[in-house]
mmCIF file of C-alpha atoms in Angstrom:
data_model
loop_
_atom_site.group_PDB
_atom_site.id
_atom_site.type_symbol
_atom_site.label_atom_id
_atom_site.label_comp_id
_atom_site.label_asym_id
_atom_site.label_seq_id
_atom_site.Cartn_x
_atom_site.Cartn_y
_atom_site.Cartn_z
ATOM 1 C CA MET A 1 -140.802 -85.866 119.656
ATOM 2 C CA SER A 2 -137.209 -85.963 120.874
ATOM 3 C CA PHE A 3 -135.670 -89.275 121.887
ATOM 4 C CA ARG A 4 -135.324 -88.000 125.455
ATOM 5 C CA THR A 5 -139.056 -87.195 125.664
ATOM 6 C CA TRP A 6 -139.989 -90.522 124.105
ATOM 7 C CA LEU A 7 -137.798 -92.496 126.514
ATOM 8 C CA ARG A 8 -139.453 -90.763 129.464
ATOM 9 C CA SER A 9 -142.863 -91.714 128.049
ATOM 10 C CA VAL A 10 -142.090 -95.464 128.041
ATOM 11 C CA LYS A 11 -140.229 -95.735 131.356
ATOM 12 C CA ASP A 12 -143.171 -97.410 133.156
ATOM 13 C CA ILE A 13 -143.904 -100.079 130.511
ATOM 14 C CA THR A 14 -143.756 -103.622 131.908
ATOM 15 C CA ASP A 15 -144.897 -105.652 128.889
ATOM 16 C CA ASP A 16 -142.513 -106.560 126.067
ATOM 17 C CA ALA A 17 -145.246 -106.426 123.404
ATOM 18 C CA ASP A 18 -146.265 -102.915 124.491
ATOM 19 C CA LEU A 19 -142.630 -101.827 124.362
ATOM 20 C CA PHE A 20 -142.277 -103.271 120.849
ATOM 21 C CA THR A 21 -145.322 -101.308 119.689
ATOM 22 C CA ALA A 22 -143.980 -98.097 121.237
ATOM 23 C CA VAL A 23 -140.535 -98.488 119.609
ATOM 24 C CA LYS A 24 -142.008 -99.204 116.168
ATOM 25 C CA ALA A 25 -144.368 -96.254 116.453
ATOM 26 C CA TYR A 26 -141.456 -93.947 117.272
ATOM 27 C CA ASP A 27 -138.984 -95.271 114.677
ATOM 28 C CA LYS A 28 -140.189 -97.531 111.853
ATOM 29 C CA THR A 29 -136.615 -98.136 110.645
ATOM 30 C CA ILE A 30 -135.781 -100.401 113.603
ATOM 31 C CA LYS A 31 -135.442 -103.863 112.046
ATOM 32 C CA THR A 32 -136.121 -106.104 115.071
ATOM 33 C CA LYS A 33 -139.168 -108.216 114.225
ATOM 34 C CA THR A 34 -140.819 -109.205 117.527
ATOM 35 C CA SER A 35 -138.815 -108.400 120.674
ATOM 36 C CA GLY A 36 -139.649 -105.144 122.420
ATOM 37 C CA VAL A 37 -136.527 -105.070 124.570
ATOM 38 C CA ARG A 38 -134.250 -105.873 121.595
ATOM 39 C CA SER A 39 -135.988 -103.134 119.604
ATOM 40 C CA LEU A 40 -135.284 -100.781 122.494
ATOM 41 C CA GLN A 41 -131.630 -101.812 122.465
ATOM 42 C CA ALA A 42 -131.370 -101.083 118.737
ATOM 43 C CA LEU A 43 -133.107 -97.728 119.150
ATOM 44 C CA VAL A 44 -130.896 -96.645 122.051
ATOM 45 C CA CYS A 45 -127.712 -97.674 120.215
ATOM 46 C CA LYS A 46 -128.899 -95.760 117.159
ATOM 47 C CA ASN A 47 -129.426 -92.587 119.197
ATOM 48 C CA ILE A 48 -126.402 -92.720 121.521
ATOM 49 C CA PRO A 49 -124.078 -90.923 119.053
ATOM 50 C CA THR A 50 -126.435 -87.912 119.034
ATOM 51 C CA LEU A 51 -127.168 -87.662 122.778
ATOM 52 C CA SER A 52 -125.639 -85.150 125.148
ATOM 53 C CA GLU A 53 -123.808 -86.292 128.255
ATOM 54 C CA LYS A 54 -126.722 -85.270 130.501
ATOM 55 C CA THR A 55 -129.339 -87.061 128.383
ATOM 56 C CA THR A 56 -127.181 -90.194 128.159
ATOM 57 C CA ILE A 57 -126.909 -90.441 131.949
ATOM 58 C CA GLU A 58 -130.655 -89.889 132.325
ATOM 59 C CA ALA A 59 -131.170 -92.711 129.817
ATOM 60 C CA PHE A 60 -129.078 -95.016 132.052
ATOM 61 C CA LYS A 61 -131.450 -94.413 134.956
ATOM 62 C CA ILE A 62 -134.544 -95.145 132.871
ATOM 63 C CA LEU A 63 -133.010 -98.248 131.280
ATOM 64 C CA ASN A 64 -131.907 -99.541 134.676
ATOM 65 C CA SER A 65 -135.579 -99.945 135.657
ATOM 66 C CA LEU A 66 -137.210 -100.450 132.249
ATOM 67 C CA VAL A 67 -135.092 -103.308 130.856
ATOM 68 C CA PRO A 68 -135.336 -105.665 133.904
ATOM 69 C CA ALA A 69 -139.097 -105.073 133.983
ATOM 70 C CA VAL A 70 -139.598 -106.634 130.548
ATOM 71 C CA ALA A 71 -136.601 -108.988 130.127
ATOM 72 C CA SER A 72 -135.063 -112.022 131.811
ATOM 73 C CA ASP A 73 -131.900 -111.694 133.902
ATOM 74 C CA ALA A 74 -129.738 -113.153 131.126
ATOM 75 C CA THR A 75 -131.216 -110.861 128.477
ATOM 76 C CA THR A 76 -130.838 -107.844 130.763
ATOM 77 C CA GLN A 77 -127.137 -108.604 131.233
ATOM 78 C CA ASN A 78 -126.662 -109.089 127.507
ATOM 79 C CA ILE A 79 -128.400 -105.810 126.664
ATOM 80 C CA TYR A 80 -126.455 -103.795 129.241
ATOM 81 C CA VAL A 81 -123.193 -105.133 127.842
ATOM 82 C CA ALA A 82 -124.257 -104.217 124.286
ATOM 83 C CA LEU A 83 -125.340 -100.724 125.330
ATOM 84 C CA ARG A 84 -122.058 -100.135 127.165
ATOM 85 C CA LYS A 85 -120.150 -101.034 124.007
ATOM 86 C CA CYS A 86 -122.107 -98.404 122.082
ATOM 87 C CA ILE A 87 -121.463 -95.871 124.847
ATOM 88 C CA LYS A 88 -117.718 -96.573 124.945
ATOM 89 C CA SER A 89 -117.606 -96.378 121.150
ATOM 90 C CA LYS A 90 -118.765 -92.751 121.375
ATOM 91 C CA TRP A 91 -117.267 -91.535 124.646
ATOM 92 C CA GLY A 92 -114.177 -93.701 125.042
ATOM 93 C CA GLU A 93 -113.213 -96.289 127.637
ATOM 94 C CA ASP A 94 -112.166 -93.861 130.400
ATOM 95 C CA HIS A 95 -114.737 -91.095 129.950
ATOM 96 C CA PRO A 96 -116.976 -90.345 132.988
ATOM 97 C CA VAL A 97 -120.068 -91.219 130.921
ATOM 98 C CA SER A 98 -118.653 -94.690 130.195
ATOM 99 C CA ARG A 99 -117.899 -95.205 133.882
ATOM 100 C CA LYS A 100 -121.419 -94.063 134.750
ATOM 101 C CA SER A 101 -122.799 -96.821 132.524
ATOM 102 C CA TYR A 102 -121.420 -99.286 135.091
ATOM 103 C CA THR A 103 -122.456 -97.477 138.280
ATOM 104 C CA VAL A 104 -125.948 -96.328 137.216
ATOM 105 C CA MET A 105 -127.046 -99.046 134.773
ATOM 106 C CA ARG A 106 -126.193 -102.277 136.538
ATOM 107 C CA PHE A 107 -127.615 -105.692 137.245
ATOM 108 C CA ASP A 108 -127.619 -107.781 140.408
ATOM 109 C CA GLN A 109 -124.047 -108.939 140.992
ATOM 110 C CA GLN A 110 -125.019 -112.223 142.650
ATOM 111 C CA LYS A 111 -127.197 -113.126 139.689
ATOM 112 C CA TRP A 112 -124.413 -112.056 137.334
ATOM 113 C CA ARG A 113 -121.832 -114.280 139.077
ATOM 114 C CA ALA A 114 -124.241 -117.230 139.062
ATOM 115 C CA ALA A 115 -124.910 -116.744 135.363
ATOM 116 C CA ARG A 116 -121.167 -116.489 134.658
ATOM 117 C CA GLU A 117 -120.509 -119.755 136.494
ATOM 118 C CA ILE A 118 -123.116 -121.496 134.367
ATOM 119 C CA TYR A 119 -121.671 -119.947 131.214
ATOM 120 C CA ASN A 120 -118.077 -120.872 132.151
ATOM 121 C CA ALA A 121 -119.136 -124.472 132.781
ATOM 122 C CA LYS A 122 -120.701 -124.605 129.323
ATOM 123 C CA VAL A 123 -117.540 -123.155 127.768
ATOM 124 C CA ILE A 124 -115.365 -125.775 129.512
ATOM 125 C CA GLU A 125 -117.672 -128.506 128.265
ATOM 126 C CA ARG A 126 -117.724 -127.096 124.732
ATOM 127 C CA ASN A 127 -113.934 -126.798 124.667
ATOM 128 C CA SER A 128 -113.299 -130.223 126.188
ATOM 129 C CA HIS A 129 -112.232 -131.712 122.846
ATOM 130 C CA LYS A 130 -110.301 -130.106 120.031
ATOM 131 C CA LYS A 131 -112.172 -129.482 116.815
ATOM 132 C CA HIS A 132 -110.263 -130.318 113.647
ATOM 133 C CA PHE A 133 -110.357 -128.434 110.371
ATOM 134 C CA ASP A 134 -108.839 -129.580 107.102
ATOM 135 C CA GLN A 135 -106.010 -127.269 106.078
ATOM 136 C CA ALA A 136 -106.727 -127.795 102.380
ATOM 137 C CA LYS A 137 -110.295 -126.607 102.886
ATOM 138 C CA VAL A 138 -109.200 -123.502 104.786
ATOM 139 C CA TYR A 139 -106.672 -122.606 102.091
ATOM 140 C CA ASP A 140 -109.221 -123.323 99.367
ATOM 141 C CA ILE A 141 -111.558 -120.745 100.939
ATOM 142 C CA MET A 142 -108.784 -118.156 101.146
ATOM 143 C CA ASP A 143 -107.565 -118.812 97.591
ATOM 144 C CA ASN A 144 -110.879 -119.068 95.748
ATOM 145 C CA LEU A 145 -113.241 -116.626 97.474
ATOM 146 C CA PRO A 146 -111.337 -113.529 96.245
ATOM 147 C CA GLU A 147 -111.607 -114.885 92.673
ATOM 148 C CA LYS A 148 -115.419 -115.194 92.676
ATOM 149 C CA ASP A 149 -117.264 -113.269 89.987
ATOM 150 C CA ASN A 150 -119.938 -112.060 92.410
ATOM 151 C CA ILE A 151 -117.689 -111.500 95.413
ATOM 152 C CA ASP A 152 -119.011 -109.234 98.159
ATOM 153 C CA PHE A 153 -117.590 -107.640 101.308
ATOM 154 C CA ILE A 154 -118.714 -110.605 103.427
ATOM 155 C CA ASP A 155 -116.540 -113.010 101.402
ATOM 156 C CA LEU A 156 -113.557 -110.706 101.762
ATOM 157 C CA THR A 157 -114.168 -110.185 105.489
ATOM 158 C CA ILE A 158 -114.012 -113.955 106.001
ATOM 159 C CA CYS A 159 -110.732 -114.192 104.065
ATOM 160 C CA LEU A 160 -109.242 -111.300 106.028
ATOM 161 C CA MET A 161 -110.279 -112.815 109.373
ATOM 162 C CA LEU A 162 -108.594 -116.088 108.462
ATOM 163 C CA ALA A 163 -105.504 -114.180 107.343
ATOM 164 C CA CYS A 164 -105.040 -112.008 110.448
ATOM 165 C CA GLY A 165 -107.467 -113.142 113.163
ATOM 166 C CA GLY A 166 -109.116 -109.747 113.621
ATOM 167 C CA ARG A 167 -112.572 -109.396 115.127
ATOM 168 C CA VAL A 168 -115.449 -108.659 112.731
ATOM 169 C CA SER A 169 -115.702 -105.013 113.775
ATOM 170 C CA GLU A 170 -111.917 -104.554 113.600
ATOM 171 C CA ILE A 171 -111.813 -105.912 110.045
ATOM 172 C CA LEU A 172 -114.820 -103.930 108.840
ATOM 173 C CA SER A 173 -114.008 -100.526 110.243
ATOM 174 C CA ALA A 174 -112.519 -100.169 113.723
ATOM 175 C CA SER A 175 -108.854 -101.031 113.056
ATOM 176 C CA THR A 176 -106.162 -99.814 110.711
ATOM 177 C CA PHE A 177 -103.541 -102.116 109.203
ATOM 178 C CA LYS A 178 -100.095 -101.448 107.787
ATOM 179 C CA ALA A 179 -96.986 -103.416 106.892
ATOM 180 C CA SER A 180 -94.493 -104.226 109.652
ATOM 181 C CA LYS A 181 -90.733 -104.342 109.209
ATOM 182 C CA LYS A 182 -90.930 -107.964 110.332
ATOM 183 C CA PRO A 183 -91.275 -110.295 107.312
ATOM 184 C CA ASN A 184 -94.911 -111.079 106.432
ATOM 185 C CA HIS A 185 -96.211 -109.307 109.550
ATOM 186 C CA ILE A 186 -98.629 -106.413 109.858
ATOM 187 C CA ILE A 187 -99.305 -103.834 112.561
ATOM 188 C CA GLN A 188 -102.925 -103.564 113.613
ATOM 189 C CA THR A 189 -103.998 -100.410 115.460
ATOM 190 C CA GLY A 190 -107.364 -100.068 117.177
ATOM 191 C CA ILE A 191 -107.840 -103.231 119.248
ATOM 192 C CA LEU A 192 -111.329 -103.743 120.627
ATOM 193 C CA LYS A 193 -112.188 -105.427 123.950
ATOM 194 C CA SER A 194 -108.733 -104.717 125.355
ATOM 195 C CA LYS A 195 -107.759 -102.146 127.961
ATOM 196 C CA THR A 196 -104.050 -102.908 127.707
ATOM 197 C CA ARG A 197 -103.391 -103.377 123.986
ATOM 198 C CA LYS A 198 -103.903 -100.641 121.418
ATOM 199 C CA THR A 199 -101.523 -101.976 118.766
ATOM 200 C CA VAL A 200 -100.603 -105.544 117.825
ATOM 201 C CA GLU A 201 -97.925 -106.915 115.504
ATOM 202 C CA LYS A 202 -99.043 -110.205 113.980
ATOM 203 C CA PRO A 203 -98.260 -112.518 111.050
ATOM 204 C CA VAL A 204 -100.394 -112.823 107.924
ATOM 205 C CA ILE A 205 -101.470 -116.344 107.013
ATOM 206 C CA ARG A 206 -101.524 -117.628 103.407
ATOM 207 C CA TYR A 207 -101.226 -114.201 101.752
ATOM 208 C CA ASN A 208 -98.263 -111.876 101.597
ATOM 209 C CA VAL A 209 -98.678 -108.453 103.191
ATOM 210 C CA ALA A 210 -99.303 -106.675 99.879
ATOM 211 C CA GLU A 211 -102.065 -109.149 98.997
ATOM 212 C CA PHE A 212 -103.619 -108.765 102.442
ATOM 213 C CA LEU A 213 -103.631 -104.963 102.307
ATOM 214 C CA GLY A 214 -105.000 -105.116 98.763
ATOM 215 C CA LEU A 215 -107.938 -107.282 99.868
ATOM 216 C CA MET A 216 -108.514 -104.968 102.843
ATOM 217 C CA GLY A 217 -108.682 -101.946 100.541
ATOM 218 C CA LYS A 218 -111.018 -103.766 98.168
ATOM 219 C CA MET A 219 -113.356 -104.827 100.992
ATOM 220 C CA ARG A 220 -113.555 -101.369 102.529
ATOM 221 C CA GLY A 221 -114.150 -99.888 99.109
ATOM 222 C CA MET A 222 -117.325 -101.982 98.956
ATOM 223 C CA ILE A 223 -118.628 -100.489 102.228
ATOM 224 C CA ARG A 224 -117.585 -96.868 101.647
ATOM 225 C CA PRO A 225 -121.093 -95.469 102.409
ATOM 226 C CA GLN A 226 -121.202 -97.238 105.773
ATOM 227 C CA LEU A 227 -117.691 -96.083 106.638
ATOM 228 C CA ARG A 228 -118.764 -92.537 105.803
ATOM 229 C CA ASP A 229 -121.745 -92.885 108.167
ATOM 230 C CA ILE A 230 -119.430 -94.112 110.922
ATOM 231 C CA LYS A 231 -117.061 -91.211 110.374
ATOM 232 C CA ASN A 232 -119.995 -88.755 110.519
ATOM 233 C CA GLY A 233 -121.355 -90.277 113.734
ATOM 234 C CA LYS A 234 -124.570 -91.640 112.204
ATOM 235 C CA ILE A 235 -123.735 -95.196 113.293
ATOM 236 C CA THR A 236 -120.979 -96.759 115.388
ATOM 237 C CA ASP A 237 -118.440 -99.447 114.473
ATOM 238 C CA TYR A 238 -120.270 -101.748 116.862
ATOM 239 C CA GLU A 239 -123.696 -101.139 115.313
ATOM 240 C CA PHE A 240 -122.390 -101.792 111.812
ATOM 241 C CA SER A 241 -120.676 -105.038 112.835
ATOM 242 C CA GLN A 242 -123.805 -106.178 114.701
ATOM 243 C CA ASP A 243 -125.825 -105.637 111.540
ATOM 244 C CA CYS A 244 -123.337 -107.792 109.588
ATOM 245 C CA ASN A 245 -122.687 -110.567 112.127
ATOM 246 C CA SER A 246 -125.565 -112.879 111.257
ATOM 247 C CA LYS A 247 -124.817 -112.623 107.522
ATOM 248 C CA ILE A 248 -121.143 -113.379 108.109
ATOM 249 C CA ASN A 249 -121.904 -116.321 110.403
ATOM 250 C CA ARG A 250 -124.330 -117.843 107.880
ATOM 251 C CA ARG A 251 -121.679 -117.569 105.170
ATOM 252 C CA ILE A 252 -119.060 -119.158 107.456
ATOM 253 C CA THR A 253 -121.420 -122.056 108.178
ATOM 254 C CA LYS A 254 -121.980 -122.560 104.465
ATOM 255 C CA LEU A 255 -118.267 -122.516 103.687
ATOM 256 C CA LEU A 256 -117.134 -124.817 106.518
ATOM 257 C CA GLY A 257 -120.060 -127.222 106.152
ATOM 258 C CA GLU A 258 -121.260 -127.035 109.750
ATOM 259 C CA LYS A 259 -122.592 -124.385 112.077
ATOM 260 C CA GLU A 260 -119.726 -122.075 112.970
ATOM 261 C CA ALA A 261 -119.271 -118.391 113.756
ATOM 262 C CA SER A 262 -116.652 -115.679 113.403
ATOM 263 C CA HIS A 263 -114.865 -116.805 116.611
ATOM 264 C CA THR A 264 -114.036 -120.052 114.812
ATOM 265 C CA LEU A 265 -112.073 -118.123 112.180
ATOM 266 C CA ARG A 266 -110.067 -116.405 114.928
ATOM 267 C CA LYS A 267 -109.317 -119.805 116.462
ATOM 268 C CA ILE A 268 -108.210 -121.214 113.104
ATOM 269 C CA TYR A 269 -105.953 -118.206 112.530
ATOM 270 C CA GLY A 270 -104.492 -118.473 116.029
ATOM 271 C CA TYR A 271 -103.620 -122.137 115.545
ATOM 272 C CA MET A 272 -101.973 -121.593 112.149
ATOM 273 C CA ALA A 273 -100.112 -118.473 113.289
ATOM 274 C CA TYR A 274 -98.677 -120.285 116.311
ATOM 275 C CA GLN A 275 -97.675 -123.345 114.279
ATOM 276 C CA GLN A 276 -96.113 -121.363 111.432
ATOM 277 C CA TYR A 277 -94.560 -118.348 113.166
ATOM 278 C CA ALA A 278 -94.129 -118.807 116.925
ATOM 279 C CA ASN A 279 -90.823 -119.657 118.560
ATOM 280 C CA LYS A 280 -92.271 -122.447 120.678
ATOM 281 C CA ASP A 281 -89.154 -122.649 122.876
ATOM 282 C CA ASP A 282 -89.729 -119.090 124.088
ATOM 283 C CA VAL A 283 -93.494 -118.547 124.147
ATOM 284 C CA SER A 284 -96.493 -120.622 125.227
ATOM 285 C CA GLU A 285 -99.496 -121.045 122.981
ATOM 286 C CA SER A 286 -101.779 -119.103 125.360
ATOM 287 C CA SER A 287 -99.371 -116.174 125.578
ATOM 288 C CA TYR A 288 -98.881 -116.095 121.811
ATOM 289 C CA LEU A 289 -102.622 -116.216 121.130
ATOM 290 C CA SER A 290 -103.224 -113.474 123.698
ATOM 291 C CA ASN A 291 -100.904 -111.234 121.710
ATOM 292 C CA VAL A 292 -101.922 -111.885 118.108
ATOM 293 C CA LEU A 293 -105.664 -112.021 118.890
ATOM 294 C CA GLY A 294 -105.558 -108.783 120.866
ATOM 295 C CA HIS A 295 -106.580 -110.008 124.315
ATOM 296 C CA ASP A 296 -105.718 -108.154 127.504
ATOM 297 C CA LEU A 297 -102.278 -109.000 128.856
ATOM 298 C CA LYS A 298 -103.817 -110.741 131.881
ATOM 299 C CA SER A 299 -106.461 -112.660 129.902
ATOM 300 C CA LEU A 300 -104.548 -115.889 129.332
ATOM 301 C CA ASP A 301 -107.593 -117.931 130.393
ATOM 302 C CA VAL A 302 -109.555 -116.289 127.569
ATOM 303 C CA SER A 303 -106.785 -117.157 125.140
ATOM 304 C CA LYS A 304 -106.893 -120.802 126.256
ATOM 305 C CA SER A 305 -110.461 -121.035 124.943
ATOM 306 C CA TYR A 306 -109.043 -120.122 121.519
ATOM 307 C CA SER A 307 -106.636 -123.066 121.531
ATOM 308 C CA THR A 308 -109.405 -125.617 120.992
ATOM 309 C CA VAL A 309 -108.965 -126.178 117.262
ATOM 310 C CA SER A 310 -106.313 -127.711 115.061
ATOM 311 C CA VAL A 311 -105.790 -127.364 111.328
ATOM 312 C CA VAL A 312 -104.297 -130.432 109.663
ATOM 313 C CA ASP A 313 -104.348 -132.155 106.310
ATOM 314 C CA THR A 314 -106.859 -134.969 105.862
ATOM 315 C CA GLY A 315 -104.311 -137.758 106.310
ATOM 316 C CA GLU A 316 -102.911 -136.284 109.509
ATOM 317 C CA LEU A 317 -106.442 -135.728 110.802
ATOM 318 C CA ALA A 318 -107.388 -139.383 110.394
ATOM 319 C CA GLU A 319 -104.194 -140.509 112.118
ATOM 320 C CA GLU A 320 -104.617 -138.012 114.950
ATOM 321 C CA GLU A 321 -108.195 -139.160 115.604
ATOM 322 C CA LYS A 322 -107.028 -142.785 115.599
ATOM 323 C CA VAL A 323 -104.318 -142.047 118.178
ATOM 324 C CA GLN A 324 -106.752 -140.102 120.357
ATOM 325 C CA LYS A 325 -109.185 -143.016 120.421
ATOM 326 C CA GLU A 326 -106.387 -145.371 121.450
ATOM 327 C CA VAL A 327 -104.905 -143.119 124.120
ATOM 328 C CA ALA A 328 -108.005 -141.460 125.563
ATOM 329 C CA PRO A 329 -111.133 -143.627 125.351
ATOM 330 C CA LYS A 330 -114.440 -141.838 125.846
ATOM 331 C CA ASP A 331 -115.147 -143.640 129.120
ATOM 332 C CA MET A 332 -111.897 -142.485 130.736
ATOM 333 C CA VAL A 333 -112.892 -140.677 133.946
ATOM 334 C CA VAL A 334 -110.972 -137.652 135.192
ATOM 335 C CA PRO A 335 -110.032 -138.438 138.829
ATOM 336 C CA ARG A 336 -111.101 -136.004 141.554
ATOM 337 C CA ASN A 337 -109.422 -135.193 144.854
ATOM 338 C CA LEU A 338 -110.742 -137.139 147.848
ATOM 339 C CA LYS A 339 -112.942 -134.887 149.949
ATOM 340 C CA GLY A 340 -111.949 -134.707 153.610
ATOM 341 C CA VAL A 341 -108.896 -136.971 153.160
ATOM 342 C CA ARG A 342 -105.568 -135.566 154.440
ATOM 343 C CA ASP A 343 -103.059 -138.244 153.545
ATOM 344 C CA GLY A 344 -100.368 -136.030 152.010
ATOM 345 C CA LYS A 345 -101.008 -137.517 148.570
ATOM 346 C CA SER A 346 -103.154 -134.762 147.037
ATOM 347 C CA GLY A 347 -100.177 -133.735 144.897
ATOM 348 C CA GLU A 348 -99.977 -137.233 143.415
ATOM 349 C CA ARG A 349 -103.709 -137.259 142.743
ATOM 350 C CA LEU A 350 -103.456 -133.831 141.154
ATOM 351 C CA ALA A 351 -100.682 -135.000 138.829
ATOM 352 C CA GLU A 352 -102.875 -137.916 137.736
ATOM 353 C CA THR A 353 -105.838 -135.587 137.197
ATOM 354 C CA VAL A 354 -103.713 -133.336 134.978
ATOM 355 C CA ARG A 355 -102.396 -136.338 133.039
ATOM 356 C CA VAL A 356 -105.916 -137.541 132.229
ATOM 357 C CA LEU A 357 -107.123 -134.032 131.395
ATOM 358 C CA GLU A 358 -104.285 -133.635 128.915
ATOM 359 C CA LEU A 359 -104.925 -137.065 127.383
ATOM 360 C CA LYS A 360 -108.565 -136.126 126.851
ATOM 361 C CA GLY A 361 -107.605 -132.755 125.381
ATOM 362 C CA LEU A 362 -109.277 -130.855 128.237
ATOM 363 C CA PRO A 363 -108.027 -127.465 129.465
ATOM 364 C CA VAL A 364 -105.718 -127.333 132.497
ATOM 365 C CA SER A 365 -106.069 -124.144 134.527
ATOM 366 C CA ASN A 366 -106.417 -123.000 138.120
ATOM 367 C CA LYS A 367 -110.208 -122.812 137.797
ATOM 368 C CA VAL A 368 -110.511 -126.254 136.194
ATOM 369 C CA LEU A 369 -108.312 -127.983 138.778
ATOM 370 C CA ARG A 370 -110.131 -126.285 141.657
ATOM 371 C CA SER A 371 -113.390 -127.675 140.228
ATOM 372 C CA TYR A 372 -111.966 -131.193 140.743
ATOM 373 C CA GLY A 373 -111.700 -130.630 144.481
ATOM 374 C CA TYR A 374 -108.084 -129.465 144.866
ATOM 375 C CA GLY A 375 -107.174 -126.619 147.209
ATOM 376 C CA ALA A 376 -105.869 -123.269 146.049
ATOM 377 C CA LYS A 377 -102.418 -123.816 147.574
ATOM 378 C CA THR A 378 -101.970 -127.269 146.044
ATOM 379 C CA VAL A 379 -103.023 -126.046 142.605
ATOM 380 C CA LYS A 380 -100.839 -122.937 142.773
ATOM 381 C CA GLU A 381 -97.757 -124.961 143.769
ATOM 382 C CA PHE A 382 -98.384 -127.462 140.962
ATOM 383 C CA LEU A 383 -98.917 -124.842 138.235
ATOM 384 C CA ASN A 384 -95.880 -122.823 139.322
#
């Protein structure tokens, strides 16, 4: 049975368990253990590279009704985003099929905005205090992992992420790297998640460029069969990285001693790159991180979420924590604007709000200040 025929046969399923059974009956190689809708996601992503344009668009229509029938709103959003990544990996960002994935397969925009507001609030809360990492420990990982007797591609991927800040998929397969004319810098081509950046020049941390490129060649030599499958269209860069993510994150947690993920390595790299290479008189931290981490040119707010770590030696860390406790006690309250009061002093209150936010290590942005009750005009004038 063709995938197209099978997908038509399951379009009216409304129970996740029934969907799981149908997916497993069609393709026993799907690894998902219990979730029907996640099994469907894996199956669709597996087949996207082989589908025609017409069949792909028909699949959008079926998925647009099938997925919400068996999944929660949040899961539906997550699955649509994952499927679109697979689609863009085959067809390209600007192809009509990729654009159709947004106009045909879509979720309720009001629900999406509400979910994003909840997510953004959680991110602000999570990033409200800087997380500190011991520089000696980071360097120990980068120095000793490549010397392990039983080293594998996961170990090397972690070292390479710390050295250049690339995303998991970029390190594994999606990007190419070469030496730059700038001392100890490389040029990375093939930037994911960015519509405006295709190539980035960035510094290498801890290693020299020759060492970095040597480790990259060694790592990719270990995954040559998978790279061959990607080249032949059997799997996508995204699918391969998704298969590796949980293994990489478990290894990161083991190495750092607490639960962390690949984004943490990008944050650590960003901090060290800015401290060691940036001309701080000419470029802000957010702008620098946006460049070296491969964010869109307008995504400075995204880059701010990557400036929530510091890497210091143990002695500096203890002193920094001591100073923070003295300057910004936990019970210090961030002042809000007075609702309904027009006394001409909102600018003064805003300045005090910013002062306390900075003392507490909290982000200062248009969105954050608006959440404390200040008007758009007042905030804009202050930030400019």
